[in-house]
Tab-separated table of C-alpha atoms in Angstrom:
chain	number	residue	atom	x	y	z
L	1370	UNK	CA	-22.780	-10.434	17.061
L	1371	UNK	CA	-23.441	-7.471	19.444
L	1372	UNK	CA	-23.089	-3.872	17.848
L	1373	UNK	CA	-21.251	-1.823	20.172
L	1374	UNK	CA	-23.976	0.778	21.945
L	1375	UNK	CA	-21.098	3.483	21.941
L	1376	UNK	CA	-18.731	5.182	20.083
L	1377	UNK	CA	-15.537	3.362	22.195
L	1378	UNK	CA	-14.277	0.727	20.281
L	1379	UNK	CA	-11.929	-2.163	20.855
L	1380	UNK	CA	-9.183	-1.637	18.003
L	1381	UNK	CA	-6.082	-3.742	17.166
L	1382	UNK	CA	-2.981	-2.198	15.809
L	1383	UNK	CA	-0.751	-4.648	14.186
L	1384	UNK	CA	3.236	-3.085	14.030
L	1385	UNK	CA	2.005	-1.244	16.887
L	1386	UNK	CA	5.221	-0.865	19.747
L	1387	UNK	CA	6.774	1.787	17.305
L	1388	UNK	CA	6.304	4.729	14.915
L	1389	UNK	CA	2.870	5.387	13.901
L	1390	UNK	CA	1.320	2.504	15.241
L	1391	UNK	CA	2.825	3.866	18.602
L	1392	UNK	CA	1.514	6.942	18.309
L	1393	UNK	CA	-1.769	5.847	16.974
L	1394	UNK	CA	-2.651	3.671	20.107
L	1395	UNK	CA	-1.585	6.661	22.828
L	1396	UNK	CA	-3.878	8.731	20.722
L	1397	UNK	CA	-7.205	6.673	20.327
L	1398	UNK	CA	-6.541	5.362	23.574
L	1399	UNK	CA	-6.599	8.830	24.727
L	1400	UNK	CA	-9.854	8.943	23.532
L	1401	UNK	CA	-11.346	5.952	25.457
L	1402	UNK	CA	-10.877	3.268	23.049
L	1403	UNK	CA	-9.516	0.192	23.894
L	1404	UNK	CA	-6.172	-0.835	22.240
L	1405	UNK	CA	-4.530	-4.015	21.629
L	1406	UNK	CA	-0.704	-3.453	20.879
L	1407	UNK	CA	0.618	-6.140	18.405
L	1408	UNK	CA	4.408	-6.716	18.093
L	1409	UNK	CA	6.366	-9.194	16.803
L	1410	UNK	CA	10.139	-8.698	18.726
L	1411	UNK	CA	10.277	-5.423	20.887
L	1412	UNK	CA	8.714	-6.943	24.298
L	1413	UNK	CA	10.277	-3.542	26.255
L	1414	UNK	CA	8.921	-0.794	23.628
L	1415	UNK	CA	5.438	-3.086	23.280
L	1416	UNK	CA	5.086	-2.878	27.189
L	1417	UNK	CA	6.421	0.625	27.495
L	1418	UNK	CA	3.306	1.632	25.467
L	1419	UNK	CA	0.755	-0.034	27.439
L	1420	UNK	CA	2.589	1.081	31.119
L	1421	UNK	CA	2.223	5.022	29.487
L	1422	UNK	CA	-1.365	4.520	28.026
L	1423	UNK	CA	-2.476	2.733	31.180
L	1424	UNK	CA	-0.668	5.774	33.186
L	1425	UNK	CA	-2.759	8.151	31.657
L	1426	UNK	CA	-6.029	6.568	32.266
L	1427	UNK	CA	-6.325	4.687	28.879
L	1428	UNK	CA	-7.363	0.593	28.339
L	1429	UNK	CA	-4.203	-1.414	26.707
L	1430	UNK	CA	-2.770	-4.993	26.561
L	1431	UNK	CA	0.362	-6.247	24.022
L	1432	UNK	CA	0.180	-9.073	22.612
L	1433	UNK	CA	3.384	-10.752	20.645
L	1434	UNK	CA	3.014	-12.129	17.144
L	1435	UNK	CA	4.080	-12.516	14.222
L	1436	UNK	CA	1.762	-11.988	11.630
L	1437	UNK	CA	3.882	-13.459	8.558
L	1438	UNK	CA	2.170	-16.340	10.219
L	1439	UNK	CA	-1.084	-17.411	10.101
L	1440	UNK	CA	-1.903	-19.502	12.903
L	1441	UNK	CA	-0.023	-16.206	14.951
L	1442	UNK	CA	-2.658	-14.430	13.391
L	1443	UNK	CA	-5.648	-16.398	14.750
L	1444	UNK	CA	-4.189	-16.627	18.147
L	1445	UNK	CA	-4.432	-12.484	17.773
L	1446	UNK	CA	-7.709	-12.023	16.991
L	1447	UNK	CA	-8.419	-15.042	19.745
L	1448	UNK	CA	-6.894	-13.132	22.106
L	1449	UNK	CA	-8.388	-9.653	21.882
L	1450	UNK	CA	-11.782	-11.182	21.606
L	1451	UNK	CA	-11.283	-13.473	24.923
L	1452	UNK	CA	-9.726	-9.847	26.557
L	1453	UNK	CA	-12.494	-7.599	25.302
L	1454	UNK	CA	-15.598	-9.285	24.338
L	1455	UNK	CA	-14.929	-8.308	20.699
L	1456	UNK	CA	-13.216	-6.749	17.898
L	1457	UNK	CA	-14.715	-3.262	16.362
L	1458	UNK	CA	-11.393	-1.960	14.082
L	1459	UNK	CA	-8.109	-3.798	12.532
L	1460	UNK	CA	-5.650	-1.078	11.584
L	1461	UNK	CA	-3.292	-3.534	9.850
L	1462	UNK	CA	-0.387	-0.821	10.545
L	1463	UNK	CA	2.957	-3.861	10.376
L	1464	UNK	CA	5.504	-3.530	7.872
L	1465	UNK	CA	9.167	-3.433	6.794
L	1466	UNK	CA	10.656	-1.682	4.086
L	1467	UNK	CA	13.253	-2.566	1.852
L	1468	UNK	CA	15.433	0.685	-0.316
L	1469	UNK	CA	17.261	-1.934	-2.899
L	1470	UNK	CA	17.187	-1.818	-6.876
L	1471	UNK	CA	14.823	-4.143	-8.418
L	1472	UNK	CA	17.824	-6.143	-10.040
L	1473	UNK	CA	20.299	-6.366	-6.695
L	1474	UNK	CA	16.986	-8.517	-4.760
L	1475	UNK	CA	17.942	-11.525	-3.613
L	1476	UNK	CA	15.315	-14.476	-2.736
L	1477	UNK	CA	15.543	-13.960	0.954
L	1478	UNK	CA	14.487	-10.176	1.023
L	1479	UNK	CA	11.762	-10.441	-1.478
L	1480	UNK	CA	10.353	-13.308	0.602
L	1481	UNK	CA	10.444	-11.246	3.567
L	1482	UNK	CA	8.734	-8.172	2.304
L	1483	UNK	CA	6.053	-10.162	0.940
L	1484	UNK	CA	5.639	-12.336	3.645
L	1485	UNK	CA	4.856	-9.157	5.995
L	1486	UNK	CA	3.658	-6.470	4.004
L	1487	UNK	CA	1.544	-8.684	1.455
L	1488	UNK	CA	1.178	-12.378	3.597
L	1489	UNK	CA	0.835	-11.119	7.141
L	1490	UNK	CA	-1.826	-8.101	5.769
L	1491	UNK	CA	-3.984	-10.313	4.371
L	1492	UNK	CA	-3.628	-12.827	7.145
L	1493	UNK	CA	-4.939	-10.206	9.117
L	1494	UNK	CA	-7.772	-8.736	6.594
L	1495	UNK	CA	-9.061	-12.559	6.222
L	1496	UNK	CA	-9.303	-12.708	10.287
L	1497	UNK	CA	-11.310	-9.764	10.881
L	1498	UNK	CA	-13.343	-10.316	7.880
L	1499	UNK	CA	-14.463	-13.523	9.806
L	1500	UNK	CA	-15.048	-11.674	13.332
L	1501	UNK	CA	-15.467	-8.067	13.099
L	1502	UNK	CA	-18.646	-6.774	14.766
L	1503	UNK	CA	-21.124	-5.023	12.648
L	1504	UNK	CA	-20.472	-1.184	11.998
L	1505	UNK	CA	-16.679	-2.360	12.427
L	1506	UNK	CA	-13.494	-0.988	10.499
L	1507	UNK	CA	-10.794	-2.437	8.721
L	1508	UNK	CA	-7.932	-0.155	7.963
L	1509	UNK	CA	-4.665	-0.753	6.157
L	1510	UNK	CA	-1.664	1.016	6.051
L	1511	UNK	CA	-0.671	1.507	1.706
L	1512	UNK	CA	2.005	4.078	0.451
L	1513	UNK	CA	2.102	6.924	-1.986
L	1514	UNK	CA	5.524	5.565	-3.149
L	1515	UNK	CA	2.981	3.459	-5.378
L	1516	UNK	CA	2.187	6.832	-7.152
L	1517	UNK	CA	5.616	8.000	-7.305
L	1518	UNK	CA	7.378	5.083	-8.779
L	1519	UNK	CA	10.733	5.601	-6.867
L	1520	UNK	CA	13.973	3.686	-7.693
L	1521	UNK	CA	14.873	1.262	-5.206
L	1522	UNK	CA	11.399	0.857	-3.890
L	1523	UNK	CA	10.293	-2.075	-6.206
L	1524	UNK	CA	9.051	-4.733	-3.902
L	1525	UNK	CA	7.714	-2.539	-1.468
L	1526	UNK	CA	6.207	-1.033	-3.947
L	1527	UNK	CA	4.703	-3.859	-4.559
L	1528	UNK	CA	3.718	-5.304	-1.465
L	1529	UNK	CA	1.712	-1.475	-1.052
L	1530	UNK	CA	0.061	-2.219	-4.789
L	1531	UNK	CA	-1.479	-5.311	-3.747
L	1532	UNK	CA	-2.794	-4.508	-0.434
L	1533	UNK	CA	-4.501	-1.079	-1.950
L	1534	UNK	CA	-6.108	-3.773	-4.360
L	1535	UNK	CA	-7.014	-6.139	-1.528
L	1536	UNK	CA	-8.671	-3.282	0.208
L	1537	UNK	CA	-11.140	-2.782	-2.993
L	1538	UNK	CA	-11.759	-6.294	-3.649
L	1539	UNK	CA	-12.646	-6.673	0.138
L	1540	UNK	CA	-15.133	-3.895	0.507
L	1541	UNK	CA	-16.972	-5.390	-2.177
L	1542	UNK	CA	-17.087	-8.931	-0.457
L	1543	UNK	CA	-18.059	-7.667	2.875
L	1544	UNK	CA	-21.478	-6.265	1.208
L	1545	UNK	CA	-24.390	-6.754	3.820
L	1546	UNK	CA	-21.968	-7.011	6.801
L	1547	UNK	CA	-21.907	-2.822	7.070
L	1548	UNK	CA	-18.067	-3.286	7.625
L	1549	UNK	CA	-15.641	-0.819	5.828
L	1550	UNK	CA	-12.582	-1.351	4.256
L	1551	UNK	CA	-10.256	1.779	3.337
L	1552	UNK	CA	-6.325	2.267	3.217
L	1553	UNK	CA	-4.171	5.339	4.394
L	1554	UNK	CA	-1.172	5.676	1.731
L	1555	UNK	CA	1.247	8.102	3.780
L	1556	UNK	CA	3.834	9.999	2.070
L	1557	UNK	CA	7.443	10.107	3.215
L	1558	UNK	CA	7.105	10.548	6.687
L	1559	UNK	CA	9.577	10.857	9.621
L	1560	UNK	CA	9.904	7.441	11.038
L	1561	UNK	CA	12.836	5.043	12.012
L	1562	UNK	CA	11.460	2.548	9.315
L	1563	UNK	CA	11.665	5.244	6.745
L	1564	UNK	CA	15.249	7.099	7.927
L	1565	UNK	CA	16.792	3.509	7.650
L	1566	UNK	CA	19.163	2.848	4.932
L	1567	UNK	CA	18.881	6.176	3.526
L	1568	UNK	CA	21.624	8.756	2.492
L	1569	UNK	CA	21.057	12.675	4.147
L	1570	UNK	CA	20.406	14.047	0.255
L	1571	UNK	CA	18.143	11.115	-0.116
L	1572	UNK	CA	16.084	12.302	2.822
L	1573	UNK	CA	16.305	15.946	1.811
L	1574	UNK	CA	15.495	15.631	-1.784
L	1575	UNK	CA	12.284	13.255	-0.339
L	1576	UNK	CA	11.314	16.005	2.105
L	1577	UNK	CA	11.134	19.253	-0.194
L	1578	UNK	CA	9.443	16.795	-3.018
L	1579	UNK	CA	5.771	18.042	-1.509
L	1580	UNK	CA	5.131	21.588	-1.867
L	1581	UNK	CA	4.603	21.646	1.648
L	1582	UNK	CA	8.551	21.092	1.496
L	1583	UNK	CA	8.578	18.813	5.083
L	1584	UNK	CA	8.200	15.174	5.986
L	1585	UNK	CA	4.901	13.983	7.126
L	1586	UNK	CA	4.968	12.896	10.878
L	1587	UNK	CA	3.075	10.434	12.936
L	1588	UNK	CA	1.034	13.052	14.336
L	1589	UNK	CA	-0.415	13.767	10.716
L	1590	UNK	CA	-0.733	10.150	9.862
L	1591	UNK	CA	-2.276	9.139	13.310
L	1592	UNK	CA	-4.566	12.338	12.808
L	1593	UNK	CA	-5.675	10.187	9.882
L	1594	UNK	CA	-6.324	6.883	10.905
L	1595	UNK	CA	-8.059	9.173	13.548
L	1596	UNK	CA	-10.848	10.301	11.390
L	1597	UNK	CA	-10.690	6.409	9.845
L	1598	UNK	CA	-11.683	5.143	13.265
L	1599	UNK	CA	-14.648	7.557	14.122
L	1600	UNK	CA	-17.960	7.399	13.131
L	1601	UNK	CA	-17.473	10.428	10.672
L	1602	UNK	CA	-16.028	8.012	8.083
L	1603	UNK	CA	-18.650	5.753	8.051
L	1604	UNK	CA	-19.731	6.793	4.584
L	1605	UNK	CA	-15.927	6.336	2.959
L	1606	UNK	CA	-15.771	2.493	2.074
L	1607	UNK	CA	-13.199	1.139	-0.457
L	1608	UNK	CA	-11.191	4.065	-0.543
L	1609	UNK	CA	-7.607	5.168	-0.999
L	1610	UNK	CA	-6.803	8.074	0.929
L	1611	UNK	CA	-2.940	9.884	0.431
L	1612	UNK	CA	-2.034	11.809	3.510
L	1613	UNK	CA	1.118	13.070	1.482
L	1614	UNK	CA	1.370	16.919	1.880
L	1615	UNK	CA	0.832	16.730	-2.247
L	1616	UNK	CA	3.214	14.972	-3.241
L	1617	UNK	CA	2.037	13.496	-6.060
């Protein structure tokens, strides 16, 4: 494997053509990475991205999958390193999320969160343990809701528990490959995936629960994954880190 000589680095973003993942890829594309856009529907918002990155001087392709499956998830990683030569950074950024009572489930919904948030993360972790390039990154996307126990949050819950373990156990099993693995748990921050399905006093009593009393936003998260991406986090490996305004 060839160890990139600088500090621009090819980085997929799963989930990318919305929210943070958006946001994410115009900023570290901004900075001279170069950023592959995964999507699984959106083709308009997925090409959007790339047309405004590539207008402002910054290196981006899209590429459509769905990583719920894995054979979708090969044919990612096949992709970016055919494009680019290689693959430095995996911010495994795609999820849903599901607001439903623990009891209320049914079998199609809890095979759907887990199939994305759960299946399709560790699709993706078991790809890029196989071809990241030494010195590379692998960065997941948890949730504090893990800490704070919510009602109605049960399998996403979940789905958030097992990837922070995954991230641990994965660390370990990369010894002597100097790759990291870490996960961002955000708190509730001002997305479409976390507005949906939610009452006003829902959103209002989740916003003042941090003493900062606000929602998080993408720029805090992205400013994040930021740091997670540059060499000034190459010390932090197997880590948990809450960017939750204090919420718990």
């Amino acid at each position: 494997m060839n160890t990139p000589t600088n500090d621009k680095k090819v980085i997929l973003i799963t989930g990318a053509s919305r929210g943070i993942g958006a946001f994410t890829a115009a900023l570290l594309a901004q900075q001279g990475h170069q950023i592959v856009i995964n999507y699984a529907r959106n083709d308009l918002e997925a090409n959007q991205l790339v047309e405004k990155i590539t207008a402002a001087g910054g290196t981006a392709s899209a590429f459509k999958a769905d990583i719920s499956q894995s054979h979708q998830v090969e044919q990612l990683f096949e992709y970016v390193i055919q494009s680019y030569g290689r693959v430095d950074v995996l911010i495994n950024n795609a999820g849903i999320m599901c607001f439903q009572k623990i009891e209320a489930l049914d079998d199609e919904t809890i095979e759907k969160v887990l199939a994305i948030n759960l299946k399709g993360s560790l699709y993706s972790m078991r790809e890029a343990a196989k071809r990241l390039e030494q010195g590379g990154k692998i960065i997941n996307l948890s949730s504090s809701v893990i800490g704070m126990k919510l009602e109605g949050y049960g399998i996403y819950t979940a789905s958030k528990a097992a990837i922070e373990a995954l991230t641990a156990i994965l660390a370990k099993e990369l010894r002597g490959k100097n790759i990291t693995v870490n996960a961002i748990a955000p708190g509730p921050t001002a997305t479409e995936l976390f507005f949906e399905g939610k009452s006003e006093a829902l959103i209002e009593q989740l916003a003042k629960a941090a003493p900062l009393e606000r929602l998080g936003t993408v720029e805090d998260i992205a400013a994040v994954l930021d740091f997670a991406v540059s060499d000034a986090s190459n010390w932090i490996n197997a880590q948990v880190i809450r960017a939750n305004g204090g919420i718990i």
